[in-house]
mmCIF file of C-alpha atoms in Angstrom:
data_model
loop_
_atom_site.group_PDB
_atom_site.id
_atom_site.type_symbol
_atom_site.label_atom_id
_atom_site.label_comp_id
_atom_site.label_asym_id
_atom_site.label_seq_id
_atom_site.Cartn_x
_atom_site.Cartn_y
_atom_site.Cartn_z
ATOM 1 C CA UNK A 1 -7.262 25.975 3.687
ATOM 2 C CA UNK A 2 -9.079 28.994 5.084
ATOM 3 C CA UNK A 3 -10.863 29.055 8.423
ATOM 4 C CA UNK A 4 -14.235 29.100 6.653
ATOM 5 C CA UNK A 5 -13.327 26.038 4.593
ATOM 6 C CA UNK A 6 -12.157 24.233 7.722
ATOM 7 C CA UNK A 7 -15.455 25.019 9.459
ATOM 8 C CA UNK A 8 -17.440 23.751 6.446
ATOM 9 C CA UNK A 9 -15.322 20.606 6.385
ATOM 10 C CA UNK A 10 -15.998 20.012 10.093
ATOM 11 C CA UNK A 11 -19.737 20.477 9.518
ATOM 12 C CA UNK A 12 -19.645 18.041 6.609
ATOM 13 C CA UNK A 13 -17.892 15.463 8.772
ATOM 14 C CA UNK A 14 -20.433 15.970 11.568
ATOM 15 C CA UNK A 15 -23.267 15.171 9.156
ATOM 16 C CA UNK A 16 -21.574 12.088 7.728
ATOM 17 C CA UNK A 17 -19.811 10.516 10.710
ATOM 18 C CA UNK A 18 -20.974 7.013 9.847
ATOM 19 C CA UNK A 19 -19.755 7.318 6.256
ATOM 20 C CA UNK A 20 -16.352 8.694 7.281
ATOM 21 C CA UNK A 21 -15.971 6.004 9.944
ATOM 22 C CA UNK A 22 -16.591 3.327 7.285
ATOM 23 C CA UNK A 23 -14.141 4.979 4.883
ATOM 24 C CA UNK A 24 -11.468 5.187 7.571
ATOM 25 C CA UNK A 25 -12.018 1.533 8.490
ATOM 26 C CA UNK A 26 -11.727 0.550 4.823
ATOM 27 C CA UNK A 27 -8.484 2.508 4.405
ATOM 28 C CA UNK A 28 -7.119 0.998 7.608
ATOM 29 C CA UNK A 29 -7.898 -2.526 6.380
ATOM 30 C CA UNK A 30 -6.455 -1.751 2.958
ATOM 31 C CA UNK A 31 -3.137 -0.620 4.414
ATOM 32 C CA UNK A 32 -2.998 -3.567 6.824
ATOM 33 C CA UNK A 33 -3.485 -6.010 3.938
ATOM 34 C CA UNK A 34 -0.962 -4.196 1.772
ATOM 35 C CA UNK A 35 1.669 -4.263 4.513
ATOM 36 C CA UNK A 36 1.083 -7.953 5.215
ATOM 37 C CA UNK A 37 1.466 -8.788 1.504
ATOM 38 C CA UNK A 38 4.670 -6.738 1.376
ATOM 39 C CA UNK A 39 5.979 -8.712 4.353
ATOM 40 C CA UNK A 40 5.172 -12.015 2.627
ATOM 41 C CA UNK A 41 6.873 -10.830 -0.591
ATOM 42 C CA UNK A 42 9.998 -9.854 1.347
ATOM 43 C CA UNK A 43 10.154 -13.192 3.160
ATOM 44 C CA UNK A 44 9.684 -15.107 -0.072
ATOM 45 C CA UNK A 45 12.328 -12.961 -1.761
ATOM 46 C CA UNK A 46 14.817 -13.771 1.006
ATOM 47 C CA UNK A 47 14.020 -17.461 0.543
ATOM 48 C CA UNK A 48 14.625 -17.164 -3.202
ATOM 49 C CA UNK A 49 17.954 -15.398 -2.645
ATOM 50 C CA UNK A 50 19.046 -18.150 -0.278
ATOM 51 C CA UNK A 51 18.043 -20.850 -2.763
ATOM 52 C CA UNK A 52 19.878 -18.970 -5.487
ATOM 53 C CA UNK A 53 23.096 -19.257 -3.480
ATOM 54 C CA UNK A 54 22.751 -23.026 -3.317
ATOM 55 C CA UNK A 55 21.563 -23.404 -6.910
ATOM 56 C CA UNK A 56 23.255 -20.589 -8.876
ATOM 57 C CA UNK A 57 22.470 -22.129 -12.270
ATOM 58 C CA UNK A 58 18.717 -22.511 -11.700
ATOM 59 C CA UNK A 59 17.054 -20.058 -14.092
ATOM 60 C CA UNK A 60 13.588 -20.497 -12.577
ATOM 61 C CA UNK A 61 14.773 -19.268 -9.173
ATOM 62 C CA UNK A 62 16.371 -16.216 -10.805
ATOM 63 C CA UNK A 63 13.189 -15.414 -12.721
ATOM 64 C CA UNK A 64 11.004 -15.707 -9.616
ATOM 65 C CA UNK A 65 13.439 -13.510 -7.678
ATOM 66 C CA UNK A 66 13.338 -10.845 -10.387
ATOM 67 C CA UNK A 67 9.529 -10.908 -10.461
ATOM 68 C CA UNK A 68 9.361 -10.512 -6.681
ATOM 69 C CA UNK A 69 11.843 -7.628 -6.750
ATOM 70 C CA UNK A 70 9.795 -5.907 -9.447
ATOM 71 C CA UNK A 71 6.606 -6.331 -7.424
ATOM 72 C CA UNK A 72 8.239 -4.931 -4.302
ATOM 73 C CA UNK A 73 9.619 -1.924 -6.164
ATOM 74 C CA UNK A 74 6.604 -1.333 -8.396
ATOM 75 C CA UNK A 75 5.155 2.168 -8.451
ATOM 76 C CA UNK A 76 1.886 1.104 -10.072
ATOM 77 C CA UNK A 77 0.331 -0.682 -7.098
ATOM 78 C CA UNK A 78 -3.116 0.576 -6.210
ATOM 79 C CA UNK A 79 -1.904 1.490 -2.749
ATOM 80 C CA UNK A 80 0.922 3.697 -4.050
ATOM 81 C CA UNK A 81 -1.506 5.446 -6.354
ATOM 82 C CA UNK A 82 -3.799 6.066 -3.369
ATOM 83 C CA UNK A 83 -0.901 7.362 -1.286
ATOM 84 C CA UNK A 84 0.090 9.799 -4.024
ATOM 85 C CA UNK A 85 -3.419 11.208 -4.215
ATOM 86 C CA UNK A 86 -3.882 11.496 -0.452
ATOM 87 C CA UNK A 87 -2.977 14.893 0.869
ATOM 88 C CA UNK A 88 -4.580 17.057 3.538
ATOM 89 C CA UNK A 89 -6.334 19.109 0.848
ATOM 90 C CA UNK A 90 -7.485 16.344 -1.466
ATOM 91 C CA UNK A 91 -8.005 13.425 0.907
ATOM 92 C CA UNK A 92 -11.766 13.910 1.049
#
């Protein structure tokens, strides 16, 4: 990004401080919620793995565990799509 573009970007931010503050707050809340859901998924997955040790023949536990693992490793979550598109050049 050239010096001129940086200056224009700074001027744009100056004019829209309220908007950018709201956007940053939204992104902050979005990531906080995403991370808390990931934590819940991981805890539930650990619970399922423990139950699977005690009940190795229970197909329902295995299916739930597989679903949770897929959700944790999924690349199609909205948040991962946002992270891919966020870069210093294209973030705004």
